[in-house]
Structures are given as C-alpha cells and as structure tokens.
C-alpha cells in the first residue's frame, strides 16, 4: 500500500470482509480460478529460445533449474560465452536465479534497450488512444532511466504493469544484505518517484542503504529494491486476500535461495509487502536473520511463532498510520490476521516516531528509518523500542544499551 498517504475508505475493507462467505462459495464453483487469456510474453519467448539454444553444441540447462546448478553452468563458460548468452537471451538471463549478478545487470540493460524501442514505436502507433500513447511514452522514459548511470537492475519484466528489482551496493561482497518488499500499486511506473521519493521501492532502498552506512560505516551492505512480483492494484479483493502474496512469496524465496555468498539477510516488508513476507517466511532460507514489517495489515498468522522462521521478527507502526484501523482478522480468506504490533503477536516492536503516516517509514531523519538501518547493519542493540523499556532488544547479540537519546 505504498501509494496511500491519506486514510482510504476503510468501509471498503469492512464490506469485503462481510462478503467473505459469498467469496468462498464462489471459489468452490471455480469462479475465482478464471484467468484471462494472455499472449505469450517477451520473457516467455526469451525463455523458450533459451530452452532451444546451445553453446558449443551443448544444450543449455533448464532455466528453472536450482540456482547452484545454474551457477556451476555459468562458471564453466568463458567470459565471451557468458556475454553472448546475455546478448542473445537477455530477458532469460536477466531474470535467471543462479546467473552471476553482474551478468544479470548486463542482460537487463540489453532487455531494457529492447523494451524502450518497443515503447518508442508504440508512442506513434495510431491504433492506440492518446492515453495509450502517453503511457507508452512514460514507460519508454522509465526504461531509459533504468538504463542510466550504471544502475544495477537484477530483474526486469516489461509484461503488463511490469516487475523489477534493483541493487544498491556490491551484492557479491556484502557482509549484510537487505531486501525491501513494497506493497500495493507497485509496478514499473511506480518503481521510483520524483515526488514522494521515499514511498517508492527505489527511494526506500536508497534511503535504507545510506542509513545503514551511517549506522555502521565499516560494514559492507547491499540493499535490494524488490518489486519483482505482481502487486495488488488499489484496495480491493486482491489486496484483502493472499492471492498476490502467495505468488509473490514463491518469487521472493526463489530470489533468496539464489543470493550469492552466505551473508545474513534482513527483510524489510512494507504494508502489503508484509503479507508477502508472512506467506514466504516458513520457506525462507536460514540465512534470513530478520523479518521487519512496517505499516502491516497482518502477516496471515496469529502470532510470530506461527511464521515458521528462525529469523527475528520485528514490527513498527506510526501513530498516524491509517492501517491501524483496518480490521485485524481473517474470515474466509479475506483479511490478513493478527496485528503484528500487538503484544499477543510476539514481535519485537520498534519505535516509528516521525514516520510520516503510512508511506513515510523510509524518510531520512525518522526513528523508523534509523531502526530499520540498525537491523540491516546488524547493530541490534542500537534500535529504539516502541515503549519505554528494552523489551525489543532482549536476548539479542551485543552489549545492552539504553538505545538512542
């Protein structure tokens, strides 16, 4: 729910919950399983071409193989062979978990250039409405921006509203890795913003990366702005259920299993992104040390212990965040369960003072950002608890402190 600064009509959510029984009845008839027919996407075409391709007469491995299998394959190639594959199958390589991250950056730069050309042509396509041509122009400029300044695009899919992931820092050399998982209304056009910069995934990740360096200047960190799932659009059935979260959780765990090295990973999950993290938690690799949620409507469980993860679970919510008025329950698949900042849930509750409503948790200068950065950098004893006690720091590594003044 990254796009909402002011309270939505919460009676919409309550109405959706009231319709839960009807929704379940419809589901039993197969109504919810209906899917619109979609043409083959550019990514699917690239993957199919890869599956039919060869290198030095040998078939290429299954693009969906385990990351370690794909990593060994790429390691067996020469630099020239790897670059040739990235040029020939850019979307396949650019989204392939197990491919070297720097090769993925290069492949996605090629894919972005191809997508930019498609949108450039659509801008002048008379078959499109003026609005359609204008959207093509916006997409073209977004792709140009993503190609600029040595940006490190780890994943890119232009299909539909699109998906993307970007890295800040050196992912292969990082001692600590952070992953930012955003909420509703996240797509390629909202992946970054000039206005309200820190409410978009790129701004969130940039802000967190800078704050982590400030929290521990000697710790090498990397932050991933992960918008590589199809997020719900607005407040509706998709945002009130776990359907999008379930698909997102599969994609998120595929990324986590493919991350290079063995450095600890911290998850930072905002709004509906916390639903994604909640669904994914039980299958996250053990290197995930922290799952921190902000502005959460729930994590699809009754308590932190039910997430099925060995990671530390953290939660925060600003006093002015409208999400606190969302019904914290789950009925017939609608709603996301218990409130993560409640005492009964059992998370370590952090201060979110000055978080600036629902979308401002990553704003520079806020307690919320400093707390998230302390977690990401592993400076656990520096975090500020939500209450006037040290409960959120109890039992954590490091010398006990009184927190920040």
Short mmCIF file of C-alpha atoms in Angstrom, two decimals:
data_model
loop_
_atom_site.label_atom_id
_atom_site.label_comp_id
_atom_site.label_asym_id
_atom_site.label_seq_id
_atom_site.Cartn_x
_atom_site.Cartn_y
_atom_site.Cartn_z
CA UNK A 1 0.00 0.00 0.00
CA UNK A 2 2.89 2.27 -0.71
CA UNK A 3 0.88 4.83 -2.65
CA UNK A 4 -1.55 5.84 0.11
CA UNK A 5 -0.69 8.78 2.34
CA UNK A 6 -4.21 9.52 3.50
CA UNK A 7 -6.72 7.09 5.00
CA UNK A 8 -8.72 5.18 2.36
CA UNK A 9 -12.37 4.40 2.73
CA UNK A 10 -11.92 1.66 5.32
CA UNK A 11 -15.56 0.69 4.99
CA UNK A 12 -14.43 -0.86 1.68
CA UNK A 13 -12.33 -3.35 3.63
CA UNK A 14 -15.13 -3.99 6.07
CA UNK A 15 -17.52 -4.61 3.19
CA UNK A 16 -15.05 -7.03 1.67
CA UNK A 17 -14.84 -8.93 4.93
CA UNK A 18 -18.62 -9.04 5.11
CA UNK A 19 -18.62 -10.64 1.66
CA UNK A 20 -16.22 -13.37 2.73
CA UNK A 21 -18.82 -16.14 2.79
CA UNK A 22 -20.03 -15.23 -0.70
CA UNK A 23 -16.43 -15.16 -1.91
CA UNK A 24 -15.76 -18.65 -0.53
CA UNK A 25 -18.94 -20.00 -2.12
CA UNK A 26 -17.94 -18.57 -5.47
CA UNK A 27 -14.47 -20.06 -5.06
CA UNK A 28 -15.93 -23.54 -4.72
CA UNK A 29 -17.57 -23.18 -8.11
CA UNK A 30 -14.28 -22.35 -9.75
CA UNK A 31 -15.26 -18.72 -10.32
CA UNK A 32 -12.05 -17.39 -8.77
CA UNK A 33 -9.93 -19.70 -10.89
CA UNK A 34 -10.88 -17.99 -14.11
CA UNK A 35 -7.91 -16.30 -15.76
CA UNK A 36 -7.84 -14.09 -18.78
CA UNK A 37 -6.06 -15.47 -21.82
CA UNK A 38 -2.78 -13.66 -22.30
CA UNK A 39 -0.49 -13.61 -25.26
CA UNK A 40 2.98 -15.06 -24.89
CA UNK A 41 5.15 -12.51 -23.10
CA UNK A 42 8.61 -11.33 -24.14
CA UNK A 43 10.09 -13.12 -21.12
CA UNK A 44 8.39 -16.38 -22.06
CA UNK A 45 9.68 -16.03 -25.64
CA UNK A 46 13.20 -15.49 -24.32
CA UNK A 47 12.96 -18.50 -22.02
CA UNK A 48 11.63 -20.70 -24.85
CA UNK A 49 14.50 -19.59 -27.07
CA UNK A 50 16.96 -20.41 -24.28
CA UNK A 51 15.47 -23.88 -23.89
CA UNK A 52 16.11 -24.50 -27.59
CA UNK A 53 19.56 -22.94 -27.59
CA UNK A 54 23.04 -24.38 -27.45
CA UNK A 55 26.53 -23.32 -26.51
CA UNK A 56 29.41 -25.02 -28.33
CA UNK A 57 26.99 -27.70 -29.50
CA UNK A 58 25.72 -28.50 -26.00
CA UNK A 59 22.16 -27.86 -24.89
CA UNK A 60 21.61 -25.11 -22.36
CA UNK A 61 20.38 -26.16 -18.89
CA UNK A 62 16.80 -25.82 -17.73
CA UNK A 63 16.37 -22.08 -16.95
CA UNK A 64 14.31 -23.07 -13.91
CA UNK A 65 16.96 -25.42 -12.51
CA UNK A 66 18.27 -24.95 -8.97
CA UNK A 67 20.43 -21.83 -8.59
CA UNK A 68 23.56 -23.81 -7.68
CA UNK A 69 23.17 -25.91 -10.85
CA UNK A 70 22.90 -22.77 -12.99
CA UNK A 71 25.76 -21.12 -11.10
CA UNK A 72 28.04 -24.07 -11.93
CA UNK A 73 26.98 -23.89 -15.58
CA UNK A 74 27.86 -20.22 -15.93
CA UNK A 75 31.13 -20.74 -14.06
CA UNK A 76 32.11 -23.35 -16.67
CA UNK A 77 31.81 -20.82 -19.50
CA UNK A 78 34.28 -18.27 -20.79
CA UNK A 79 33.50 -14.57 -20.33
CA UNK A 80 32.82 -14.35 -24.06
CA UNK A 81 30.33 -17.22 -23.91
CA UNK A 82 28.51 -15.68 -20.94
CA UNK A 83 28.24 -12.31 -22.63
CA UNK A 84 26.99 -13.94 -25.83
CA UNK A 85 24.19 -15.64 -23.90
CA UNK A 86 23.25 -12.36 -22.22
CA UNK A 87 23.03 -10.65 -25.62
CA UNK A 88 21.09 -13.50 -27.23
CA UNK A 89 18.64 -14.22 -24.38
CA UNK A 90 18.60 -11.01 -22.33
CA UNK A 91 15.30 -11.44 -20.51
CA UNK A 92 16.00 -15.09 -19.73
CA UNK A 93 19.48 -14.41 -18.34
CA UNK A 94 18.45 -11.15 -16.66
CA UNK A 95 15.79 -12.95 -14.59
CA UNK A 96 17.66 -16.22 -14.05
CA UNK A 97 18.28 -17.08 -10.42
CA UNK A 98 21.74 -18.62 -10.40
CA UNK A 99 23.22 -16.47 -13.15
CA UNK A 100 26.08 -14.20 -11.96
CA UNK A 101 24.61 -10.93 -10.71
CA UNK A 102 26.84 -8.73 -12.89
CA UNK A 103 25.83 -10.76 -15.93
CA UNK A 104 22.19 -10.21 -14.97
CA UNK A 105 22.83 -6.47 -14.83
CA UNK A 106 24.28 -6.54 -18.35
CA UNK A 107 21.48 -8.74 -19.71
CA UNK A 108 18.80 -6.50 -18.23
CA UNK A 109 20.44 -3.44 -19.76
CA UNK A 110 20.04 -5.13 -23.16
CA UNK A 111 16.44 -6.09 -22.34
CA UNK A 112 15.64 -2.54 -21.22
CA UNK A 113 17.00 -1.19 -24.50
CA UNK A 114 14.77 -3.56 -26.46
CA UNK A 115 11.74 -2.67 -24.35
CA UNK A 116 12.48 1.03 -24.76
CA UNK A 117 12.43 0.61 -28.55
CA UNK A 118 9.07 -1.17 -28.38
CA UNK A 119 7.55 1.69 -26.36
CA UNK A 120 9.12 4.30 -28.65
CA UNK A 121 7.26 2.75 -31.57
CA UNK A 122 4.02 2.49 -29.58
CA UNK A 123 4.18 6.22 -28.82
CA UNK A 124 3.47 6.86 -32.52
CA UNK A 125 1.08 3.97 -33.10
CA UNK A 126 -2.18 5.46 -34.38
CA UNK A 127 -4.05 2.35 -33.32
CA UNK A 128 -3.54 3.41 -29.69
CA UNK A 129 -5.63 6.06 -27.97
CA UNK A 130 -3.91 9.29 -26.92
CA UNK A 131 -3.86 7.94 -23.38
CA UNK A 132 -2.24 4.72 -24.60
CA UNK A 133 0.40 6.65 -26.49
CA UNK A 134 1.07 8.77 -23.43
CA UNK A 135 1.53 5.68 -21.25
CA UNK A 136 3.93 4.25 -23.84
CA UNK A 137 5.94 7.45 -23.53
CA UNK A 138 6.03 7.15 -19.74
CA UNK A 139 7.21 3.57 -19.98
CA UNK A 140 9.87 4.49 -22.53
CA UNK A 141 11.25 7.20 -20.24
CA UNK A 142 11.18 4.82 -17.27
CA UNK A 143 13.22 2.25 -19.21
CA UNK A 144 15.70 4.95 -20.26
CA UNK A 145 16.09 5.96 -16.63
CA UNK A 146 16.67 2.35 -15.55
CA UNK A 147 19.45 2.07 -18.15
CA UNK A 148 21.25 5.20 -16.98
CA UNK A 149 24.09 5.86 -14.56
CA UNK A 150 25.34 2.32 -14.11
CA UNK A 151 22.14 1.19 -12.36
CA UNK A 152 22.18 -2.46 -11.25
CA UNK A 153 18.90 -3.99 -12.42
CA UNK A 154 18.68 -7.52 -11.02
CA UNK A 155 15.29 -8.40 -12.53
CA UNK A 156 13.13 -6.89 -15.26
CA UNK A 157 9.92 -7.98 -16.97
CA UNK A 158 8.04 -5.44 -19.13
CA UNK A 159 4.91 -7.58 -19.43
CA UNK A 160 1.70 -5.88 -18.30
CA UNK A 161 2.33 -3.45 -15.46
CA UNK A 162 5.80 -4.94 -15.16
CA UNK A 163 8.19 -6.15 -12.48
CA UNK A 164 11.70 -5.12 -11.47
CA UNK A 165 14.42 -5.38 -8.82
CA UNK A 166 17.43 -3.13 -8.33
CA UNK A 167 20.57 -3.47 -6.20
CA UNK A 168 22.36 -0.74 -4.27
CA UNK A 169 25.88 -1.66 -3.21
CA UNK A 170 28.01 -4.68 -4.08
CA UNK A 171 25.80 -7.73 -3.70
CA UNK A 172 28.62 -10.26 -4.11
CA UNK A 173 30.88 -8.64 -1.47
CA UNK A 174 28.23 -7.56 1.04
CA UNK A 175 28.57 -8.63 4.67
CA UNK A 176 24.88 -7.87 5.21
CA UNK A 177 22.08 -7.91 2.61
CA UNK A 178 18.72 -6.15 2.95
CA UNK A 179 15.64 -6.78 0.80
CA UNK A 180 12.85 -4.17 0.61
CA UNK A 181 9.44 -5.66 -0.27
CA UNK A 182 6.84 -2.96 -1.15
CA UNK A 183 3.05 -3.08 -1.15
CA UNK A 184 0.11 -2.33 -3.44
CA UNK A 185 0.23 -0.20 -6.56
CA UNK A 186 3.84 -1.14 -7.20
CA UNK A 187 4.76 -1.57 -10.86
CA UNK A 188 7.34 -0.30 -13.34
CA UNK A 189 5.84 3.20 -13.44
CA UNK A 190 5.79 3.48 -9.63
CA UNK A 191 9.10 1.67 -9.09
CA UNK A 192 10.64 5.08 -8.47
CA UNK A 193 9.20 8.56 -7.97
CA UNK A 194 10.46 12.12 -8.01
CA UNK A 195 7.59 13.37 -5.86
CA UNK A 196 7.29 11.45 -2.58
CA UNK A 197 10.53 9.68 -3.45
CA UNK A 198 10.73 7.56 -0.31
CA UNK A 199 7.31 5.99 -0.79
CA UNK A 200 8.57 4.07 -3.87
CA UNK A 201 10.80 0.96 -3.82
CA UNK A 202 13.88 2.65 -5.31
CA UNK A 203 13.69 5.57 -2.87
CA UNK A 204 13.09 3.20 0.05
CA UNK A 205 16.15 1.14 -0.84
CA UNK A 206 18.38 4.15 -1.50
CA UNK A 207 17.39 5.69 1.82
CA UNK A 208 17.95 2.44 3.70
CA UNK A 209 21.34 1.87 2.05
CA UNK A 210 22.56 5.34 3.09
CA UNK A 211 21.20 4.92 6.62
CA UNK A 212 22.88 1.52 7.01
CA UNK A 213 26.22 3.09 6.12
CA UNK A 214 25.60 5.78 8.72
CA UNK A 215 24.69 3.14 11.32
CA UNK A 216 27.83 1.06 10.71
CA UNK A 217 30.32 2.70 8.31
CA UNK A 218 32.70 -0.28 8.33
CA UNK A 219 30.03 -2.86 7.41
CA UNK A 220 29.69 -3.65 3.71
CA UNK A 221 25.98 -3.71 2.96
CA UNK A 222 23.80 -4.13 -0.11
CA UNK A 223 20.10 -3.34 -0.45
CA UNK A 224 17.68 -4.79 -3.00
CA UNK A 225 14.57 -2.87 -4.04
CA UNK A 226 12.48 -5.94 -4.81
CA UNK A 227 9.35 -5.21 -6.84
CA UNK A 228 9.60 -8.48 -8.74
CA UNK A 229 6.05 -9.63 -8.03
CA UNK A 230 2.65 -8.57 -9.32
CA UNK A 231 1.31 -6.39 -6.51
CA UNK A 232 -2.39 -5.66 -5.99
CA UNK A 233 -3.73 -2.52 -7.63
CA UNK A 234 -5.51 -0.38 -5.04
CA UNK A 235 -7.78 -1.54 -2.24
CA UNK A 236 -9.91 -4.42 -3.43
CA UNK A 237 -10.17 -8.19 -3.40
CA UNK A 238 -6.51 -8.66 -4.36
CA UNK A 239 -5.23 -6.50 -1.50
CA UNK A 240 -7.63 -8.08 1.01
CA UNK A 241 -6.58 -11.64 0.17
CA UNK A 242 -3.30 -13.55 -0.05
CA UNK A 243 -3.57 -14.44 -3.74
CA UNK A 244 -0.95 -11.94 -4.89
CA UNK A 245 1.13 -12.65 -1.79
CA UNK A 246 1.24 -16.37 -2.49
CA UNK A 247 2.62 -15.84 -5.98
CA UNK A 248 4.97 -13.18 -4.65
CA UNK A 249 6.23 -15.46 -1.87
CA UNK A 250 7.32 -18.08 -4.39
CA UNK A 251 9.25 -15.48 -6.37
CA UNK A 252 10.73 -13.93 -3.23
CA UNK A 253 12.06 -17.23 -1.91
CA UNK A 254 13.50 -18.06 -5.32
CA UNK A 255 15.49 -14.82 -5.10
CA UNK A 256 16.63 -15.50 -1.53
CA UNK A 257 17.85 -19.00 -2.39
CA UNK A 258 19.87 -17.59 -5.29
CA UNK A 259 21.62 -14.73 -3.46
CA UNK A 260 25.40 -15.03 -3.68
CA UNK A 261 27.54 -15.89 -0.65
CA UNK A 262 26.26 -16.69 2.80
CA UNK A 263 25.90 -13.25 4.43
CA UNK A 264 22.90 -12.65 6.71
CA UNK A 265 19.79 -11.28 5.01
CA UNK A 266 17.27 -8.88 6.54
CA UNK A 267 13.78 -8.48 5.09
CA UNK A 268 12.01 -5.09 5.22
CA UNK A 269 8.37 -5.53 4.28
CA UNK A 270 6.05 -2.54 3.92
CA UNK A 271 2.25 -2.71 4.04
CA UNK A 272 1.00 -5.49 1.70
CA UNK A 273 4.66 -6.47 1.32
CA UNK A 274 4.40 -7.74 4.91
CA UNK A 275 1.69 -10.15 3.73
CA UNK A 276 4.11 -11.42 1.09
CA UNK A 277 6.83 -11.86 3.73
CA UNK A 278 4.41 -13.55 6.10
CA UNK A 279 3.40 -16.12 3.49
CA UNK A 280 7.03 -16.63 2.45
CA UNK A 281 8.51 -16.84 5.96
CA UNK A 282 8.21 -20.59 6.56
CA UNK A 283 10.19 -21.36 3.39
CA UNK A 284 12.86 -18.67 3.70
CA UNK A 285 16.46 -19.94 3.84
CA UNK A 286 18.08 -19.94 7.28
CA UNK A 287 20.43 -17.11 6.30
CA UNK A 288 17.43 -14.77 6.68
CA UNK A 289 18.20 -13.26 10.08
CA UNK A 290 15.40 -10.68 10.31
CA UNK A 291 11.89 -10.08 9.07
CA UNK A 292 10.85 -6.49 9.83
CA UNK A 293 7.39 -5.23 8.92
CA UNK A 294 6.12 -1.66 8.81
CA UNK A 295 2.52 -0.48 8.31
CA UNK A 296 1.39 -4.09 8.21
CA UNK A 297 -2.25 -5.12 7.68
CA UNK A 298 -1.25 -8.57 9.02
CA UNK A 299 1.03 -11.47 8.11
CA UNK A 300 -1.58 -14.24 7.65
CA UNK A 301 -0.77 -15.79 11.04
CA UNK A 302 -1.98 -15.38 14.63
CA UNK A 303 1.49 -14.88 16.10
CA UNK A 304 5.15 -14.50 15.15
CA UNK A 305 5.83 -18.06 16.33
CA UNK A 306 3.47 -19.34 13.62
CA UNK A 307 5.56 -17.85 10.80
CA UNK A 308 7.81 -20.90 10.86
CA UNK A 309 11.07 -18.98 10.63
CA UNK A 310 14.16 -18.81 12.82
CA UNK A 311 14.55 -15.12 11.92
CA UNK A 312 13.98 -12.33 14.42
CA UNK A 313 10.55 -10.79 13.77
CA UNK A 314 10.25 -7.01 14.14
CA UNK A 315 7.24 -4.72 13.70
CA UNK A 316 6.54 -0.99 13.73
CA UNK A 317 3.62 1.32 13.07
CA UNK A 318 3.38 5.10 13.19
CA UNK A 319 0.69 6.53 15.44
CA UNK A 320 -0.83 8.38 12.46
CA UNK A 321 -0.88 5.40 10.11
CA UNK A 322 -4.40 4.66 8.90
CA UNK A 323 -3.62 0.94 8.59
CA UNK A 324 -4.26 0.60 12.34
CA UNK A 325 -7.98 0.97 11.55
CA UNK A 326 -8.05 -1.99 9.16
CA UNK A 327 -9.82 -4.99 10.78
CA UNK A 328 -7.07 -7.33 12.03
CA UNK A 329 -8.77 -10.63 11.35
CA UNK A 330 -9.16 -13.22 8.62
CA UNK A 331 -12.54 -14.54 7.52
CA UNK A 332 -12.97 -16.87 4.58
CA UNK A 333 -9.67 -15.83 3.06
CA UNK A 334 -10.32 -12.09 3.42
CA UNK A 335 -8.20 -10.05 5.80
CA UNK A 336 -4.66 -10.81 6.93
CA UNK A 337 -4.92 -11.90 10.54
CA UNK A 338 -3.49 -10.56 13.80
CA UNK A 339 -1.91 -7.16 14.33
CA UNK A 340 1.91 -7.57 14.22
CA UNK A 341 2.49 -4.71 16.71
CA UNK A 342 0.10 -6.18 19.30
CA UNK A 343 1.62 -7.70 22.43
CA UNK A 344 -0.07 -11.02 21.72
CA UNK A 345 1.60 -11.34 18.31
CA UNK A 346 5.05 -11.53 19.89
CA UNK A 347 7.17 -9.46 17.51
CA UNK A 348 9.88 -7.08 18.71
CA UNK A 349 8.04 -3.75 18.46
CA UNK A 350 10.12 -0.78 17.32
CA UNK A 351 9.64 2.96 17.53
CA UNK A 352 8.27 4.54 14.35
CA UNK A 353 8.25 8.10 15.67
CA UNK A 354 8.14 10.73 12.87
CA UNK A 355 7.41 8.09 10.25
CA UNK A 356 5.05 10.47 8.41
CA UNK A 357 1.94 8.35 8.05
CA UNK A 358 1.53 5.19 6.02
CA UNK A 359 4.14 5.80 3.33
CA UNK A 360 6.90 7.60 5.23
CA UNK A 361 8.76 4.88 7.12
CA UNK A 362 11.88 5.26 4.95
CA UNK A 363 12.02 9.06 5.18
CA UNK A 364 15.52 10.25 6.19
CA UNK A 365 15.73 11.52 9.76
CA UNK A 366 12.96 9.33 11.16
CA UNK A 367 13.20 6.86 14.01
CA UNK A 368 11.64 4.28 11.73
CA UNK A 369 14.44 4.51 9.16
CA UNK A 370 17.17 4.52 11.81
CA UNK A 371 15.68 1.41 13.39
CA UNK A 372 15.43 -0.39 10.06
CA UNK A 373 19.01 0.57 9.23
CA UNK A 374 20.30 -0.68 12.60
CA UNK A 375 18.68 -4.04 11.86
CA UNK A 376 20.05 -4.16 8.32
CA UNK A 377 23.57 -3.34 9.52
CA UNK A 378 23.32 -5.83 12.39
CA UNK A 379 23.61 -3.13 15.07
CA UNK A 380 20.76 -4.65 17.05
CA UNK A 381 21.43 -3.07 20.43
CA UNK A 382 21.10 0.42 18.92
CA UNK A 383 17.43 0.01 17.97
CA UNK A 384 14.82 2.09 19.76
CA UNK A 385 11.89 0.17 21.19
CA UNK A 386 8.33 1.43 20.81
CA UNK A 387 7.84 1.59 24.56
CA UNK A 388 9.95 2.93 27.41
CA UNK A 389 11.69 -0.38 28.04
CA UNK A 390 14.31 -2.63 26.47
CA UNK A 391 11.95 -5.48 25.59
CA UNK A 392 12.56 -5.31 21.83
CA UNK A 393 16.31 -5.75 22.41
CA UNK A 394 16.11 -8.55 24.97
CA UNK A 395 18.19 -11.62 24.17
CA UNK A 396 19.86 -10.10 21.11
CA UNK A 397 23.62 -10.24 20.48
CA UNK A 398 25.71 -7.27 21.52
CA UNK A 399 26.14 -5.22 24.66
CA UNK A 400 22.91 -3.91 26.17
CA UNK A 401 22.36 -0.19 25.75
CA UNK A 402 19.70 2.34 26.58
CA UNK A 403 19.10 3.00 22.88
CA UNK A 404 19.28 6.38 21.20
CA UNK A 405 18.51 9.54 23.08
#
